[in-house]
mmCIF file of C-alpha atoms and ligand atoms in Angstrom:
data_model
loop_
_atom_site.group_PDB
_atom_site.id
_atom_site.type_symbol
_atom_site.label_atom_id
_atom_site.label_comp_id
_atom_site.label_asym_id
_atom_site.label_seq_id
_atom_site.Cartn_x
_atom_site.Cartn_y
_atom_site.Cartn_z
ATOM 1 C CA UNK A 405 36.590 -21.997 -48.080
ATOM 2 C CA UNK A 406 39.696 -21.493 -46.556
ATOM 3 C CA UNK A 407 40.393 -22.575 -42.629
ATOM 4 C CA UNK A 408 38.826 -19.010 -41.082
ATOM 5 C CA UNK A 409 36.413 -18.359 -43.530
ATOM 6 C CA UNK A 410 34.419 -21.489 -42.594
ATOM 7 C CA UNK A 411 31.207 -20.491 -40.899
ATOM 8 C CA UNK A 412 30.379 -22.356 -37.957
ATOM 9 C CA UNK A 413 27.122 -22.558 -35.675
ATOM 10 C CA UNK A 414 27.882 -23.946 -31.826
ATOM 11 C CA UNK A 415 24.226 -25.477 -30.353
ATOM 12 C CA UNK A 416 24.431 -25.663 -26.596
ATOM 13 C CA UNK A 417 26.645 -23.242 -24.581
ATOM 14 C CA UNK A 418 27.686 -25.371 -21.063
ATOM 15 C CA UNK A 419 31.845 -25.315 -20.201
ATOM 16 C CA UNK A 420 32.692 -27.269 -23.420
ATOM 17 C CA UNK A 421 30.326 -25.632 -25.318
ATOM 18 C CA UNK A 422 31.596 -22.208 -25.089
ATOM 19 C CA UNK A 423 35.343 -23.303 -24.612
ATOM 20 C CA UNK A 424 34.368 -24.903 -28.706
ATOM 21 C CA UNK A 425 33.025 -21.541 -29.739
ATOM 22 C CA UNK A 426 35.637 -19.948 -28.020
ATOM 23 C CA UNK A 427 38.303 -21.836 -29.651
ATOM 24 C CA UNK A 428 36.380 -21.220 -33.172
ATOM 25 C CA UNK A 429 36.415 -17.401 -32.542
ATOM 26 C CA UNK A 430 40.109 -17.285 -31.281
ATOM 27 C CA UNK A 431 40.617 -19.045 -34.630
ATOM 28 C CA UNK A 432 39.039 -15.930 -37.107
ATOM 29 C CA UNK A 433 35.622 -18.465 -37.636
ATOM 30 C CA UNK A 434 32.736 -16.109 -38.089
ATOM 31 C CA UNK A 435 30.415 -18.115 -35.257
ATOM 32 C CA UNK A 436 27.153 -17.495 -34.087
ATOM 33 C CA UNK A 437 26.088 -19.193 -31.112
ATOM 34 C CA UNK A 438 22.820 -20.566 -29.329
ATOM 35 C CA UNK A 439 21.658 -21.954 -26.003
ATOM 36 C CA UNK A 440 18.569 -22.389 -24.512
ATOM 37 C CA UNK A 441 19.426 -20.624 -20.836
ATOM 38 C CA UNK A 442 20.159 -17.208 -23.294
ATOM 39 C CA UNK A 443 23.136 -15.961 -20.846
ATOM 40 C CA UNK A 444 25.375 -18.224 -21.492
ATOM 41 C CA UNK A 445 26.411 -15.762 -25.014
ATOM 42 C CA UNK A 446 26.634 -12.884 -23.325
ATOM 43 C CA UNK A 447 30.540 -13.442 -23.065
ATOM 44 C CA UNK A 448 31.230 -15.296 -26.638
ATOM 45 C CA UNK A 449 29.127 -12.647 -28.215
ATOM 46 C CA UNK A 450 31.343 -9.247 -26.536
ATOM 47 C CA UNK A 451 33.910 -11.085 -27.765
ATOM 48 C CA UNK A 452 32.951 -11.454 -31.565
ATOM 49 C CA UNK A 453 30.474 -14.249 -31.835
ATOM 50 C CA UNK A 454 26.850 -13.922 -33.614
ATOM 51 C CA UNK A 455 23.768 -14.527 -31.962
ATOM 52 C CA UNK A 456 21.226 -16.473 -33.269
ATOM 53 C CA UNK A 457 17.362 -15.413 -32.503
ATOM 54 C CA UNK A 458 16.283 -19.198 -32.816
ATOM 55 C CA UNK A 459 18.114 -22.699 -32.956
ATOM 56 C CA UNK A 460 16.231 -22.531 -36.831
ATOM 57 C CA UNK A 461 18.547 -19.214 -37.904
ATOM 58 C CA UNK A 462 21.394 -20.826 -35.585
ATOM 59 C CA UNK A 463 20.986 -23.686 -38.479
ATOM 60 C CA UNK A 464 21.195 -21.254 -40.719
ATOM 61 C CA UNK A 465 23.967 -19.537 -40.428
ATOM 62 C CA UNK A 466 26.668 -21.832 -39.958
ATOM 63 C CA UNK A 467 28.296 -24.244 -43.154
ATOM 64 C CA UNK A 468 28.550 -26.692 -40.276
ATOM 65 C CA UNK A 469 26.812 -27.112 -36.646
ATOM 66 C CA UNK A 470 28.287 -28.208 -33.583
ATOM 67 C CA UNK A 471 26.232 -29.700 -31.194
ATOM 68 C CA UNK A 472 27.662 -30.216 -27.608
ATOM 69 C CA UNK A 473 24.433 -31.015 -24.851
ATOM 70 C CA UNK A 474 24.203 -32.970 -21.452
ATOM 71 C CA UNK A 475 23.041 -36.216 -24.447
ATOM 72 C CA UNK A 476 21.820 -37.301 -27.142
ATOM 73 C CA UNK A 477 18.137 -37.008 -25.305
ATOM 74 C CA UNK A 478 18.959 -33.245 -25.146
ATOM 75 C CA UNK A 479 20.070 -33.336 -28.448
ATOM 76 C CA UNK A 480 16.651 -34.451 -30.458
ATOM 77 C CA UNK A 481 15.022 -32.513 -27.580
ATOM 78 C CA UNK A 482 17.255 -29.005 -28.857
ATOM 79 C CA UNK A 483 16.554 -30.454 -32.967
ATOM 80 C CA UNK A 484 13.244 -32.116 -32.584
ATOM 81 C CA UNK A 485 11.159 -28.732 -33.819
ATOM 82 C CA UNK A 486 13.624 -27.707 -36.887
ATOM 83 C CA UNK A 487 14.444 -28.001 -40.869
ATOM 84 C CA UNK A 488 17.261 -29.959 -40.696
ATOM 85 C CA UNK A 489 17.120 -30.726 -44.272
ATOM 86 C CA UNK A 490 21.006 -29.731 -45.949
ATOM 87 C CA UNK A 491 22.146 -29.422 -42.683
ATOM 88 C CA UNK A 492 25.898 -30.433 -41.564
ATOM 89 C CA UNK A 493 25.514 -31.581 -38.332
ATOM 90 C CA UNK A 494 28.036 -32.639 -36.005
ATOM 91 C CA UNK A 495 27.427 -33.970 -32.812
ATOM 92 C CA UNK A 496 30.512 -33.859 -30.206
ATOM 93 C CA UNK A 497 27.793 -34.379 -27.110
ATOM 94 C CA UNK A 498 28.894 -37.478 -25.366
ATOM 95 C CA UNK A 499 27.124 -41.547 -25.242
ATOM 96 C CA UNK A 500 27.551 -44.611 -26.417
ATOM 97 C CA UNK A 501 27.779 -45.655 -29.858
ATOM 98 C CA UNK A 502 24.276 -47.386 -30.459
ATOM 99 C CA UNK A 503 23.366 -43.303 -29.750
ATOM 100 C CA UNK A 504 25.567 -42.623 -32.420
ATOM 101 C CA UNK A 505 24.244 -44.980 -34.871
ATOM 102 C CA UNK A 506 20.646 -44.406 -34.250
ATOM 103 C CA UNK A 507 20.920 -40.584 -33.995
ATOM 104 C CA UNK A 508 22.884 -40.583 -37.734
ATOM 105 C CA UNK A 509 19.989 -42.459 -39.412
ATOM 106 C CA UNK A 510 17.340 -40.259 -37.071
ATOM 107 C CA UNK A 511 19.954 -37.450 -38.783
ATOM 108 C CA UNK A 512 19.951 -38.902 -42.417
ATOM 109 C CA UNK A 513 16.106 -39.255 -43.156
ATOM 110 C CA UNK A 514 15.766 -35.890 -42.115
ATOM 111 C CA UNK A 515 17.932 -34.665 -45.188
ATOM 112 C CA UNK A 516 20.469 -33.695 -42.540
ATOM 113 C CA UNK A 517 24.350 -35.115 -42.954
ATOM 114 C CA UNK A 518 25.642 -36.314 -39.869
ATOM 115 C CA UNK A 519 29.658 -36.546 -38.450
ATOM 116 C CA UNK A 520 29.645 -37.863 -34.879
ATOM 117 C CA UNK A 521 32.095 -36.936 -32.162
ATOM 118 C CA UNK A 522 33.272 -37.628 -29.319
ATOM 119 C CA UNK A 523 36.163 -35.140 -26.852
ATOM 120 C CA UNK A 524 38.739 -36.256 -24.637
ATOM 121 C CA UNK A 525 39.815 -33.262 -22.823
ATOM 122 C CA UNK A 526 38.086 -30.878 -20.937
ATOM 123 C CA UNK A 527 37.563 -27.364 -21.896
ATOM 124 C CA UNK A 528 40.013 -25.352 -20.539
ATOM 125 C CA UNK A 529 42.353 -27.230 -22.749
ATOM 126 C CA UNK A 530 39.569 -27.314 -26.006
ATOM 127 C CA UNK A 531 42.380 -24.964 -28.404
ATOM 128 C CA UNK A 532 44.926 -26.671 -27.702
ATOM 129 C CA UNK A 533 47.059 -29.754 -29.148
ATOM 130 C CA UNK A 534 46.506 -31.594 -25.993
ATOM 131 C CA UNK A 535 42.492 -31.423 -27.125
ATOM 132 C CA UNK A 536 42.096 -34.631 -28.830
ATOM 133 C CA UNK A 537 38.762 -34.850 -30.386
ATOM 134 C CA UNK A 538 37.823 -38.350 -32.174
ATOM 135 C CA UNK A 539 35.613 -37.604 -35.379
ATOM 136 C CA UNK A 540 32.910 -41.135 -37.315
ATOM 137 C CA UNK A 541 31.057 -40.712 -40.092
ATOM 138 C CA UNK A 542 31.582 -40.066 -43.858
ATOM 139 C CA UNK A 543 35.219 -39.013 -44.498
ATOM 140 C CA UNK A 544 34.043 -37.130 -46.968
ATOM 141 C CA UNK A 545 32.729 -34.977 -44.708
ATOM 142 C CA UNK A 546 35.183 -34.989 -42.321
ATOM 143 C CA UNK A 547 37.498 -33.705 -45.007
ATOM 144 C CA UNK A 548 35.439 -30.665 -46.080
ATOM 145 C CA UNK A 549 35.645 -29.439 -42.045
ATOM 146 C CA UNK A 550 38.543 -30.886 -41.454
ATOM 147 C CA UNK A 551 40.440 -27.573 -41.302
ATOM 148 C CA UNK A 552 38.259 -25.702 -39.570
ATOM 149 C CA UNK A 553 37.683 -28.670 -37.052
ATOM 150 C CA UNK A 554 42.078 -28.129 -36.517
ATOM 151 C CA UNK A 555 40.893 -24.662 -33.753
ATOM 152 C CA UNK A 556 39.649 -27.417 -31.551
ATOM 153 C CA UNK A 557 42.573 -29.302 -30.603
ATOM 154 C CA UNK A 558 43.905 -32.797 -32.530
ATOM 155 C CA UNK A 559 41.426 -33.860 -34.563
ATOM 156 C CA UNK A 560 41.062 -37.383 -36.119
ATOM 157 C CA UNK A 561 39.111 -38.882 -38.023
ATOM 158 C CA UNK A 562 38.055 -42.948 -36.726
ATOM 159 C CA UNK A 563 36.545 -44.552 -39.893
ATOM 160 C CA UNK A 564 32.655 -44.404 -41.524
ATOM 161 C CA UNK A 565 30.897 -46.431 -38.787
ATOM 162 C CA UNK A 566 29.385 -43.781 -37.038
ATOM 163 C CA UNK A 567 30.032 -45.623 -33.792
ATOM 164 C CA UNK A 568 33.081 -45.405 -33.527
ATOM 165 C CA UNK A 569 34.220 -43.001 -31.757
ATOM 166 C CA UNK A 570 31.760 -43.104 -28.766
ATOM 167 C CA UNK A 571 33.849 -46.610 -28.747
ATOM 168 C CA UNK A 572 37.051 -44.734 -29.430
ATOM 169 C CA UNK A 573 35.925 -42.815 -26.491
ATOM 170 C CA UNK A 574 35.097 -45.239 -23.804
ATOM 171 C CA UNK A 575 37.805 -47.189 -24.346
ATOM 172 C CA UNK A 576 39.744 -44.629 -23.307
ATOM 173 C CA UNK A 577 37.885 -44.521 -20.387
ATOM 174 C CA UNK A 578 38.241 -47.788 -19.089
ATOM 175 C CA UNK A 579 41.712 -47.003 -20.007
ATOM 176 C CA UNK A 580 42.331 -44.166 -17.721
ATOM 177 C CA UNK A 581 40.156 -45.285 -14.816
ATOM 178 C CA UNK A 582 42.480 -49.040 -15.081
ATOM 179 C CA UNK A 583 45.944 -46.939 -15.190
ATOM 180 C CA UNK A 584 44.637 -44.341 -11.912
ATOM 181 C CA UNK A 585 43.174 -47.331 -9.762
ATOM 182 C CA UNK A 586 46.179 -48.849 -10.206
ATOM 183 C CA UNK A 587 47.914 -45.887 -9.054
ATOM 184 C CA UNK A 588 46.179 -45.824 -5.945
ATOM 185 C CA UNK A 589 45.931 -48.948 -5.484
ATOM 186 C CA UNK A 590 50.051 -49.047 -5.166
ATOM 187 C CA UNK A 591 50.064 -45.360 -3.623
ATOM 188 C CA UNK A 592 47.700 -47.191 -0.243
ATOM 189 C CA UNK A 593 50.484 -50.020 -0.231
ATOM 190 C CA UNK A 594 53.103 -47.597 -0.731
ATOM 191 C CA UNK A 595 51.786 -45.210 2.724
ATOM 192 C CA UNK A 596 51.459 -47.836 4.997
ATOM 193 C CA UNK A 597 55.747 -47.541 4.275
ATOM 194 C CA UNK A 598 55.688 -43.988 5.185
ATOM 195 C CA UNK A 599 56.579 -43.479 1.254
ATOM 196 C CA UNK A 600 53.867 -40.224 -0.015
ATOM 197 C CA UNK A 601 52.078 -40.225 -3.069
ATOM 198 C CA UNK A 602 54.589 -37.807 -4.852
ATOM 199 C CA UNK A 603 57.589 -40.223 -4.010
ATOM 200 C CA UNK A 604 56.232 -42.923 -6.192
ATOM 201 C CA UNK A 605 54.484 -40.934 -8.703
ATOM 202 C CA UNK A 606 58.336 -41.208 -11.360
ATOM 203 C CA UNK A 607 58.504 -44.588 -10.164
ATOM 204 C CA UNK A 608 54.790 -45.096 -11.191
ATOM 205 C CA UNK A 609 55.168 -43.179 -14.496
ATOM 206 C CA UNK A 610 57.796 -45.518 -15.698
ATOM 207 C CA UNK A 611 56.405 -48.767 -14.555
ATOM 208 C CA UNK A 612 53.203 -47.072 -16.378
ATOM 209 C CA UNK A 613 55.251 -46.192 -19.780
ATOM 210 C CA UNK A 614 57.652 -49.671 -19.684
ATOM 211 C CA UNK A 615 53.985 -51.553 -20.156
ATOM 212 C CA UNK A 616 52.173 -49.220 -23.020
ATOM 213 C CA UNK A 617 55.658 -50.318 -24.795
ATOM 214 C CA UNK A 618 53.910 -54.094 -24.809
ATOM 215 C CA UNK A 619 51.022 -53.086 -26.274
ATOM 216 C CA UNK A 620 51.933 -52.961 -30.150
ATOM 217 C CA UNK A 621 53.373 -56.585 -29.460
ATOM 218 C CA UNK A 622 50.290 -57.868 -27.517
ATOM 219 C CA UNK A 623 48.306 -56.372 -29.993
ATOM 220 C CA UNK A 624 49.672 -58.651 -32.684
ATOM 221 C CA UNK A 625 49.267 -61.713 -30.140
ATOM 222 C CA UNK A 626 45.780 -60.712 -30.153
ATOM 223 C CA UNK A 627 44.792 -60.082 -33.407
ATOM 224 C CA UNK A 628 46.794 -63.508 -34.480
ATOM 225 C CA UNK A 629 44.766 -65.796 -32.123
ATOM 226 C CA UNK A 630 48.337 -66.331 -30.698
ATOM 227 C CA UNK A 631 49.969 -66.378 -28.002
ATOM 228 C CA UNK A 632 53.261 -67.838 -27.183
ATOM 229 C CA UNK A 633 54.301 -66.963 -23.501
ATOM 230 C CA UNK A 634 57.419 -65.367 -24.922
ATOM 231 C CA UNK A 635 57.630 -63.284 -21.068
ATOM 232 C CA UNK A 636 55.606 -65.023 -18.569
ATOM 233 C CA UNK A 637 52.889 -68.039 -18.377
ATOM 234 C CA UNK A 638 49.595 -66.932 -16.902
ATOM 235 C CA UNK A 639 49.973 -69.726 -14.574
ATOM 236 C CA UNK A 640 52.984 -68.271 -13.337
ATOM 237 C CA UNK A 641 51.513 -63.956 -13.328
ATOM 238 C CA UNK A 642 48.888 -65.804 -10.805
ATOM 239 C CA UNK A 643 51.281 -66.166 -8.402
ATOM 240 C CA UNK A 644 52.586 -62.974 -8.571
ATOM 241 C CA UNK A 645 48.688 -62.330 -8.376
ATOM 242 C CA UNK A 646 48.247 -64.237 -5.109
ATOM 243 C CA UNK A 647 51.711 -62.446 -3.683
ATOM 244 C CA UNK A 648 49.944 -59.062 -4.405
ATOM 245 C CA UNK A 649 46.966 -60.225 -2.735
ATOM 246 C CA UNK A 650 48.295 -61.094 0.540
ATOM 247 C CA UNK A 651 50.285 -57.705 0.376
ATOM 248 C CA UNK A 652 47.407 -55.596 0.152
ATOM 249 C CA UNK A 653 45.799 -57.225 2.820
ATOM 250 C CA UNK A 654 48.160 -57.715 5.862
ATOM 251 C CA UNK A 655 48.974 -54.046 5.240
ATOM 252 C CA UNK A 656 44.731 -52.892 5.487
ATOM 253 C CA UNK A 657 44.504 -51.751 2.468
ATOM 254 C CA UNK A 658 41.821 -52.896 -0.494
ATOM 255 C CA UNK A 659 42.515 -54.913 -2.107
ATOM 256 C CA UNK A 660 39.282 -55.227 -4.093
ATOM 257 C CA UNK A 661 41.607 -54.440 -7.580
ATOM 258 C CA UNK A 662 44.128 -57.657 -7.147
ATOM 259 C CA UNK A 663 41.099 -60.017 -6.410
ATOM 260 C CA UNK A 664 39.395 -59.209 -9.594
ATOM 261 C CA UNK A 665 42.746 -59.376 -11.636
ATOM 262 C CA UNK A 666 42.762 -62.893 -9.781
ATOM 263 C CA UNK A 667 39.600 -63.845 -11.057
ATOM 264 C CA UNK A 668 39.716 -63.011 -14.658
ATOM 265 C CA UNK A 669 43.304 -64.934 -14.605
ATOM 266 C CA UNK A 670 41.726 -67.702 -13.062
ATOM 267 C CA UNK A 671 38.950 -67.747 -15.355
ATOM 268 C CA UNK A 672 41.298 -68.407 -18.023
ATOM 269 C CA UNK A 673 43.288 -71.168 -16.155
ATOM 270 C CA UNK A 674 40.598 -73.430 -15.763
ATOM 271 C CA UNK A 675 39.771 -72.872 -19.737
ATOM 272 C CA UNK A 676 42.797 -74.278 -20.276
ATOM 273 C CA UNK A 677 44.561 -70.462 -20.952
ATOM 274 C CA UNK A 678 47.549 -71.423 -18.224
ATOM 275 C CA UNK A 679 50.633 -72.398 -20.227
ATOM 276 C CA UNK A 680 49.879 -68.740 -22.789
ATOM 277 C CA UNK A 681 50.536 -65.627 -22.693
ATOM 278 C CA UNK A 682 48.443 -62.860 -20.723
ATOM 279 C CA UNK A 683 46.632 -60.812 -23.555
ATOM 280 C CA UNK A 684 45.309 -64.538 -24.212
ATOM 281 C CA UNK A 685 42.592 -62.584 -21.643
ATOM 282 C CA UNK A 686 40.781 -61.103 -24.302
ATOM 283 C CA UNK A 687 38.690 -64.591 -24.527
ATOM 284 C CA UNK A 688 37.430 -62.741 -21.014
ATOM 285 C CA UNK A 689 37.017 -58.618 -22.034
ATOM 286 C CA UNK A 690 35.484 -60.434 -24.868
ATOM 287 C CA UNK A 691 32.305 -62.349 -23.393
ATOM 288 C CA UNK A 692 29.994 -61.036 -20.604
ATOM 289 C CA UNK A 693 31.326 -61.886 -16.904
HETATM 290 P P1 NAP B 1147 27.216 -29.067 -19.004
HETATM 291 O O1 NAP B 1147 27.901 -27.407 -18.226
HETATM 292 O O2 NAP B 1147 26.060 -29.362 -18.242
HETATM 293 O O3 NAP B 1147 25.850 -27.793 -19.897
HETATM 294 C C1 NAP B 1147 25.420 -28.334 -20.701
HETATM 295 C C2 NAP B 1147 24.815 -27.961 -21.661
HETATM 296 O O4 NAP B 1147 23.801 -28.532 -22.495
HETATM 297 C C3 NAP B 1147 23.985 -26.504 -21.727
HETATM 298 O O5 NAP B 1147 24.554 -26.080 -23.335
HETATM 299 C C4 NAP B 1147 21.770 -27.104 -21.564
HETATM 300 O O6 NAP B 1147 21.800 -25.653 -21.678
HETATM 301 C C5 NAP B 1147 22.404 -27.955 -22.685
HETATM 302 N N1 NAP B 1147 21.082 -28.814 -22.395
HETATM 303 C C6 NAP B 1147 20.890 -29.854 -21.479
HETATM 304 N N2 NAP B 1147 19.647 -30.357 -21.626
HETATM 305 C C7 NAP B 1147 18.881 -29.379 -23.114
HETATM 306 C C8 NAP B 1147 17.827 -29.373 -23.844
HETATM 307 N N3 NAP B 1147 16.773 -30.737 -23.521
HETATM 308 N N4 NAP B 1147 18.342 -28.620 -24.587
HETATM 309 C C9 NAP B 1147 18.628 -27.828 -25.012
HETATM 310 N N5 NAP B 1147 19.960 -27.472 -24.813
HETATM 311 C C10 NAP B 1147 19.605 -28.758 -23.525
HETATM 312 O O7 NAP B 1147 27.953 -29.394 -19.507
HETATM 313 P P2 NAP B 1147 29.576 -29.697 -20.737
HETATM 314 O O8 NAP B 1147 30.364 -29.391 -19.539
HETATM 315 O O9 NAP B 1147 28.870 -28.561 -21.446
HETATM 316 O O10 NAP B 1147 28.781 -31.182 -21.702
HETATM 317 C C11 NAP B 1147 28.690 -30.946 -22.679
HETATM 318 C C12 NAP B 1147 28.448 -32.160 -23.328
HETATM 319 O O11 NAP B 1147 30.033 -32.419 -23.628
HETATM 320 C C13 NAP B 1147 28.323 -33.586 -22.406
HETATM 321 O O12 NAP B 1147 28.052 -34.348 -23.268
HETATM 322 C C14 NAP B 1147 29.553 -34.134 -21.934
HETATM 323 O O13 NAP B 1147 30.106 -35.404 -21.753
HETATM 324 C C15 NAP B 1147 30.802 -34.117 -23.445
HETATM 325 N N6 NAP B 1147 32.175 -33.107 -22.442
HETATM 326 C C16 NAP B 1147 32.115 -32.038 -21.614
HETATM 327 C C17 NAP B 1147 33.809 -32.792 -20.902
HETATM 328 C C18 NAP B 1147 33.781 -31.263 -20.216
HETATM 329 O O14 NAP B 1147 34.766 -31.831 -19.641
HETATM 330 N N7 NAP B 1147 32.882 -30.893 -19.811
HETATM 331 C C19 NAP B 1147 34.229 -32.972 -21.182
HETATM 332 C C20 NAP B 1147 34.677 -34.262 -22.390
HETATM 333 C C21 NAP B 1147 33.383 -33.697 -23.183
HETATM 334 P P3 NAP B 1147 21.894 -24.765 -20.655
HETATM 335 O O15 NAP B 1147 22.945 -24.203 -20.599
HETATM 336 O O16 NAP B 1147 20.125 -23.813 -20.763
HETATM 337 O O17 NAP B 1147 21.084 -26.139 -19.404
#
C-alpha cells in the first residue's frame, strides 16, 4: 500500500484524537472515527471521515487502529469487550512505561499486534514537522505503518521495548520543566532590578543553547562512568550555588530551586565526588532521594 492508501481508524476524539484524525484525512488516508460521545465526530465526518457504528466496526475498518483517550484505564474500558484478534493497535494515550508494557502484554494475549507511542506536541501542531511522535514495540509493525504515521509529524522509532516511548516522554518533561523553572527563577531575580522577562529571554536562550552543547561530552562521561573535572569541580560549583541562594534570598525571591540544586550536589560531595565534574550527579539521580 502506498502512503495515502492505508486505512486508519482513530478511537477517541478528544482534543488530540480529533487532531490525529484530521491529519490522516488531510494526508488522504481513508479515516474511520469513533468516540464515546458521538457528536465529537461530526466535524471530521463533514470533512470526509467515516463514522463507525460501533467499536467493532471501527476495528474492522482500519489496517491501523490508533487509540487516543484520557488514560490506559479508559483504553481498557473502550476495548475490553471487543474482539482484538488480528488488530494492529497503536496506543497514543499518555501513560507510564509500566502501563505501556502491561498494555502490550494485554493486547498480545488477545491476539492483537501492539505499538505504544507518545505525542510530544499540542493538537494544533499535529500534521506539522514540529509534532514529535515517539513509537516503541516491534520494529516490523512500526515499519509497516511508518509511512502513514508520517502524516502526524516527525515520527521516531525508539526500539522494541514497549515502555520506551513513555520513558522518553517523561524524560522530555523533566527537561522541559527544569528549563522553564530555571528561566522563571532567573526572570524573578532580574525583575527585582527592573529588568523585564522579554529583555532577559534572549540571554536565557543563549545560556540554554550553550549548556545544551555540553550534553554530548557530558553523556560520554556518564556512559564511561568517568568524571574528570575538565571545566570545573563539583566543589567549586557549590560556591556558585551558595552565591545563587544568597542572591535569591537577599532579593526576596523564592530560593527553593537553588537550595535543591545545592542539596543534591552536597550529597555527592559527601559521597566523595567533590573533585569530579557535574555529571557525576548521575549517581544521585539514579537512586531514590
Ligand atoms: P480529552 O480532550 O480530554 O479527550 C479524552 C478522550 O478520551 C475523549 O475522546 C473521551 O471520550 C475519551 N475517554 C475518556 N474516558 C473514556 C472511556 N472510559 N471510554 C471511552 N472513551 C473515553 O484529552 P486529549 O487532549 O485528547 O488527550 C488524549 C491523550 O493524548 C491523553 O493521554 C493526553 O495525555 C495525550 N496528549 C494530549 C496532548 C494535548 O495537548 N491535548 C498532548 C500530548 C498528549 P468522550 O469525548 O466521550 O469524553
